[in-house]
Coordinates of C-alpha atoms and ligand atoms in Angstrom, one line a residue:
X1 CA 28.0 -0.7 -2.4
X2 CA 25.8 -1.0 0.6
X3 CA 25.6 -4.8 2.1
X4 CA 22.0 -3.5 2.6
X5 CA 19.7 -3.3 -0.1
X6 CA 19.1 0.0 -1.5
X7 CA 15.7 2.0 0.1
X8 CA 13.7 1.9 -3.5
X9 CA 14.6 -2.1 -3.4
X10 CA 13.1 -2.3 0.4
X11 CA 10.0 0.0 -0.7
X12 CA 9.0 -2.8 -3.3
X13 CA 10.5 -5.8 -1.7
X14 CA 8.4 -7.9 1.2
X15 CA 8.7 -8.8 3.9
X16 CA 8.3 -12.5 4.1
X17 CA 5.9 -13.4 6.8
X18 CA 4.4 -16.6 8.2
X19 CA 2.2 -15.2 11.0
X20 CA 1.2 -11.8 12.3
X21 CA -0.3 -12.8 16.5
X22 CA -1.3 -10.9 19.6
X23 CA -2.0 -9.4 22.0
X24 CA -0.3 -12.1 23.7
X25 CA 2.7 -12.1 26.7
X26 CA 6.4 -12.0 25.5
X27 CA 6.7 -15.8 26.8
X28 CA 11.0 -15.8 26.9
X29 CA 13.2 -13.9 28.3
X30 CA 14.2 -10.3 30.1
X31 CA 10.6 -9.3 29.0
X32 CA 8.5 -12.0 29.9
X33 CA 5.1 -11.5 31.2
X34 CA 4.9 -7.6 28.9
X35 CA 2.0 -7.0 26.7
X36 CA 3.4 -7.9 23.1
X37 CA 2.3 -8.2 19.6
X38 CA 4.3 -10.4 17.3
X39 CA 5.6 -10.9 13.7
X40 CA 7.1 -14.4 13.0
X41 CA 9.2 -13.8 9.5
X42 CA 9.5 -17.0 7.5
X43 CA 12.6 -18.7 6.2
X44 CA 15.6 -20.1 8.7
X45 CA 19.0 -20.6 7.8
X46 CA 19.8 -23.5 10.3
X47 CA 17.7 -26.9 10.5
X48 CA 17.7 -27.8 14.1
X49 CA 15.4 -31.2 14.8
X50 CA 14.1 -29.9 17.7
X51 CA 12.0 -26.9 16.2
X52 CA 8.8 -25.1 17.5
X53 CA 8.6 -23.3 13.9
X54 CA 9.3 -26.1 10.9
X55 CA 6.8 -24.4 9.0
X56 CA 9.2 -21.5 8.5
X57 CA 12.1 -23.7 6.7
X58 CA 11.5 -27.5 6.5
X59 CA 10.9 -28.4 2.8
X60 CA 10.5 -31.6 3.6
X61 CA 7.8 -31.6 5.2
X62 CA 6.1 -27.8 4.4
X63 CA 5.3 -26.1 1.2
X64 CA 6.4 -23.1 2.4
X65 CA 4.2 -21.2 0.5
X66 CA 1.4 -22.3 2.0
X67 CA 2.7 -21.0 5.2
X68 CA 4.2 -17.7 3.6
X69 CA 2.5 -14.5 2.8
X70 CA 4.2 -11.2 1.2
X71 CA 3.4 -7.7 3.4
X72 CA 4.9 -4.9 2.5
X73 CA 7.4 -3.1 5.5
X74 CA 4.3 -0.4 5.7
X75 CA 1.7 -2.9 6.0
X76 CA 3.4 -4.7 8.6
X77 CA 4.1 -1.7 10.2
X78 CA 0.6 -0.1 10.3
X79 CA -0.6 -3.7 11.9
X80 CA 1.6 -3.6 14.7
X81 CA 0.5 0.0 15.2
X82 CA -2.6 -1.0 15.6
X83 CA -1.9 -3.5 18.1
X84 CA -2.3 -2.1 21.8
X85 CA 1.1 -3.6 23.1
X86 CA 4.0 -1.2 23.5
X87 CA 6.3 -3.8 23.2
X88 CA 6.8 -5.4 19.4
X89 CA 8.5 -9.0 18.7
X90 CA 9.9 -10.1 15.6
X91 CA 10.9 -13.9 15.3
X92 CA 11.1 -16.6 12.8
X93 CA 12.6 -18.5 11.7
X94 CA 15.3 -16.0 11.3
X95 CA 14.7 -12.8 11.0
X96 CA 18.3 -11.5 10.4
X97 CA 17.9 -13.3 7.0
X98 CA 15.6 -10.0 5.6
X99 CA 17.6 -7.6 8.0
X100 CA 17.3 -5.0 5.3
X101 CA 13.3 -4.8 5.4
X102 CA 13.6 -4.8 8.9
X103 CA 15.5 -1.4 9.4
X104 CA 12.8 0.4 8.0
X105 CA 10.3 -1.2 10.2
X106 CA 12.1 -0.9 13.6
X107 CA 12.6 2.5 12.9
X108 CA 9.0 3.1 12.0
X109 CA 7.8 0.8 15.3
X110 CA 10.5 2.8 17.5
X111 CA 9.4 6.2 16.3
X112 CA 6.1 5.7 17.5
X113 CA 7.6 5.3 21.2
X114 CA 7.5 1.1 20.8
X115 CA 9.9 -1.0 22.0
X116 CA 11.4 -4.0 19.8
X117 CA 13.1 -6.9 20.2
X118 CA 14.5 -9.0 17.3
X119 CA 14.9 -12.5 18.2
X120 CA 18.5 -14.2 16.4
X121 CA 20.1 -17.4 16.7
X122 CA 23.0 -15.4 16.6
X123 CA 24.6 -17.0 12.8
X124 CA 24.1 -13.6 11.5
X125 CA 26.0 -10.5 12.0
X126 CA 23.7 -7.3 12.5
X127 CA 23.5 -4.6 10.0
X128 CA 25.2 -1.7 11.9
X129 CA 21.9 0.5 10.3
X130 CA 19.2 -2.1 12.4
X131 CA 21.1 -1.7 15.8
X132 CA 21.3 2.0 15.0
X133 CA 17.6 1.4 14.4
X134 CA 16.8 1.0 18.1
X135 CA 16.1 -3.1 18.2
X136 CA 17.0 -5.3 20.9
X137 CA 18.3 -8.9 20.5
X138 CA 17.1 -12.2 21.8
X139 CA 20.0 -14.1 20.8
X140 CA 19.6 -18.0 21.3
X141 CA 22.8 -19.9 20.4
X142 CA 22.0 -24.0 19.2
X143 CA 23.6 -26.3 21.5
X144 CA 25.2 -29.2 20.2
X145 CA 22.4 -31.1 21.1
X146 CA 19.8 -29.0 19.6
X147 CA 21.4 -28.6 16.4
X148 CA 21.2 -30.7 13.2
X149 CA 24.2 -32.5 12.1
X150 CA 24.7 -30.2 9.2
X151 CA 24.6 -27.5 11.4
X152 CA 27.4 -28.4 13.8
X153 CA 29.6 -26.1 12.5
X154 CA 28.1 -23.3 11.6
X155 CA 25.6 -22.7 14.6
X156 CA 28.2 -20.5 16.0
X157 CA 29.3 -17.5 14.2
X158 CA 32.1 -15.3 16.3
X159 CA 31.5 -12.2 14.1
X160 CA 28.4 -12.6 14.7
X161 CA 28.3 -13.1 18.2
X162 CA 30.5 -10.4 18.3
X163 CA 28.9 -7.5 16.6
X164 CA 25.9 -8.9 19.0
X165 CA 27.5 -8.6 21.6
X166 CA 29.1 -5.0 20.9
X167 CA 26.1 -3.4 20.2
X168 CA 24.9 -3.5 23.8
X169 CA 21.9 -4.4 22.8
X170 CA 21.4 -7.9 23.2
X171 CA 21.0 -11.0 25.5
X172 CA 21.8 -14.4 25.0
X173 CA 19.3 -17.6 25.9
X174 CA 20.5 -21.1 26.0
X175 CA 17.7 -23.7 25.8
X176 CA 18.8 -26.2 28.0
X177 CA 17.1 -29.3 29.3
X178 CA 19.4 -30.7 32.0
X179 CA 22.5 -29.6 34.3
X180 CA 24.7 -31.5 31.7
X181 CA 23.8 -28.6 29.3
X182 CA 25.0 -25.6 31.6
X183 CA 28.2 -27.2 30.9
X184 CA 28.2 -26.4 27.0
X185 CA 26.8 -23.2 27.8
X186 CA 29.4 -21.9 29.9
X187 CA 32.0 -23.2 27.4
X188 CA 30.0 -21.5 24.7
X189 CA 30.1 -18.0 27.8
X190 CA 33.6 -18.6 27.7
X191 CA 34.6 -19.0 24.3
X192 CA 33.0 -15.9 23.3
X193 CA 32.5 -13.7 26.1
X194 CA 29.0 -13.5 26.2
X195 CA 26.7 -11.7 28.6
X196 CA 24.4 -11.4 29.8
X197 CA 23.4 -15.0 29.7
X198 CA 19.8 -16.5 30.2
X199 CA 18.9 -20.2 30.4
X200 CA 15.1 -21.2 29.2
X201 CA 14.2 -24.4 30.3
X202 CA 13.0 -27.3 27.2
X203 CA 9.7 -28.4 27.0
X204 CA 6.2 -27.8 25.6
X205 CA 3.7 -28.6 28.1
X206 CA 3.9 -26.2 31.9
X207 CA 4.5 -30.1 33.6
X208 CA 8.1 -29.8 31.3
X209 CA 8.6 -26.3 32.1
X210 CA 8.4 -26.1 35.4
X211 CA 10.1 -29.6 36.0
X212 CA 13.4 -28.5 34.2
X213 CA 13.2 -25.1 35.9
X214 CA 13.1 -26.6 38.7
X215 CA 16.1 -28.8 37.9
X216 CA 18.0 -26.0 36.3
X217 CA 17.6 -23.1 38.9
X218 CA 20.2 -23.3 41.7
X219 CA 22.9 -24.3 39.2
X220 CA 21.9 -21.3 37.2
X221 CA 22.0 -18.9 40.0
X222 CA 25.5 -20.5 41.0
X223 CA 26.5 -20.0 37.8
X224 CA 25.5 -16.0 38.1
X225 CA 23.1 -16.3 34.8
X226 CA 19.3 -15.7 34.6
X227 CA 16.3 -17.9 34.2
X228 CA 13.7 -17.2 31.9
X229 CA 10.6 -18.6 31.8
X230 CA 8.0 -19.6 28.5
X231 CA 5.1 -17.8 29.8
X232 CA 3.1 -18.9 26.7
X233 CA 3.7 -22.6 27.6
X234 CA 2.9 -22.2 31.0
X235 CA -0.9 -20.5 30.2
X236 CA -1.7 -22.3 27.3
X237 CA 0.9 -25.5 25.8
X238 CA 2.2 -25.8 22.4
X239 CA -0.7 -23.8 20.4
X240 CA 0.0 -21.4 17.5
X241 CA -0.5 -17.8 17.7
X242 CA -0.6 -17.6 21.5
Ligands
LIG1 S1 17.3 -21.5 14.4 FE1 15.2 -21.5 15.4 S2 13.7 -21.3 13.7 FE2 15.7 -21.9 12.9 S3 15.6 -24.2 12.8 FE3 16.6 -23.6 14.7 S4 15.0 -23.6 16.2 FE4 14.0 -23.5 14.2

């Protein structure tokens, strides 16, 4: 039987959604700065401490279902067609954790001549039928630091990384806060053959930004990487649904 649910199960099944946002600016990455409307899917199968979305996962703290509502793939669908911006996000959370919704919505999104890119913390291997879909991935690996303690072991997947990797689809952003870190990251490079490789710099507020940018770029460029930006940060701080 299919890994993937069945298309009468993802007809009926939602999606599970904690916010629907934009137009706003792609704020990481090889798009940064481009016109995008965003769908952050709830739910997260790793617990890092430092997290810009605990409403997505942290029991402790969130009822989810309070910060959880159930769209169906059309209605989600129709809303981003709505949406001026050719270019469509999906984030979480994770969002490989309801990959099997999201096949019929990047190929709705990408039949309407959209872009989309699905962004992964790389744990989960792709369903060969969602990179056939026509998705991009924004892969961001958890550095040791960045990752809870029962995460350690599992915040890298090779199969996953791999199939990433393999599908020619996908880039793969480090948050890193200090030159110490591009050390993990090119162990991480090495260990698994990743590339192309982007480094994001830590921080909430445009003073952090631009401080560890600053810090990080010359060893980044030495290192032949890129350097993304958080263009959201930078315009308007730590706010929701920018
Ligand atoms: S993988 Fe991302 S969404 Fe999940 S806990 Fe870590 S930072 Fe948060």
């Amino acid at each position: 039987m299919n890994a993937l649910a069945s298309s009468a199960d993802i007809t009926v099944r939602p999606l599970l959604v904690a916010e629907m946002f934009g137009p706003t600016f792609q704020g990481e990455g090889p798009s940064a700065g481009q016109q995008a409307a965003f769908v952050r899917l709830s739910r997260c199968n790793l617990s890092c401490p430092p997290c810009d979305t605990p409403e997505t996962w942290d029991t402790s703290r969130f009822d989810l279902r309070e910060y959880t509502t159930h769209r169906t793939v059309a209605e989600v669908a129709a809303w981003l067609l709505a949406q001026p911006a050719q270019l469509v996000v999906i984030t979480g959370g994770e969002p490989l954790l309801q990959q099997d919704r999201l096949v019929p919505l990047v190929e709705a999104i990408t039949a309407a001549g959209r872009r989309v890119e699905v962004e992964t913390n790389g744990t989960i291997v792709p369903a060969p039928e969602l990179v056939a879909a026509g998705t991009t991935f924004n892969v961001s690996p958890k550095l040791s630091r960045f990752a809870g303690a029962k995460d350690q072991q599992r915040r890298f997947n090779p199969d996953a990384l791999a199939a990433l990797l393999a599908s020619g689809r996908a880039v793969f952003k480090f948050v890193a806060g200090d030159l110490s870190d591009l050390d993990e990251v090119a162990q991480v490079q090495a260990a698994h053959g990743l590339d192309p490789v982007w480094v994001m710099p830590e921080g909430t507020s445009s003073r952090e930004v631009l401080d560890r940018a600053q810090a990080l770029a010359d060893a980044v460029l030495d290192r032949g990487w890129h350097l993304s930006s958080r263009v959201h940060i930078l315009l308007w701080g730590d706010v929701r649904g920018r």
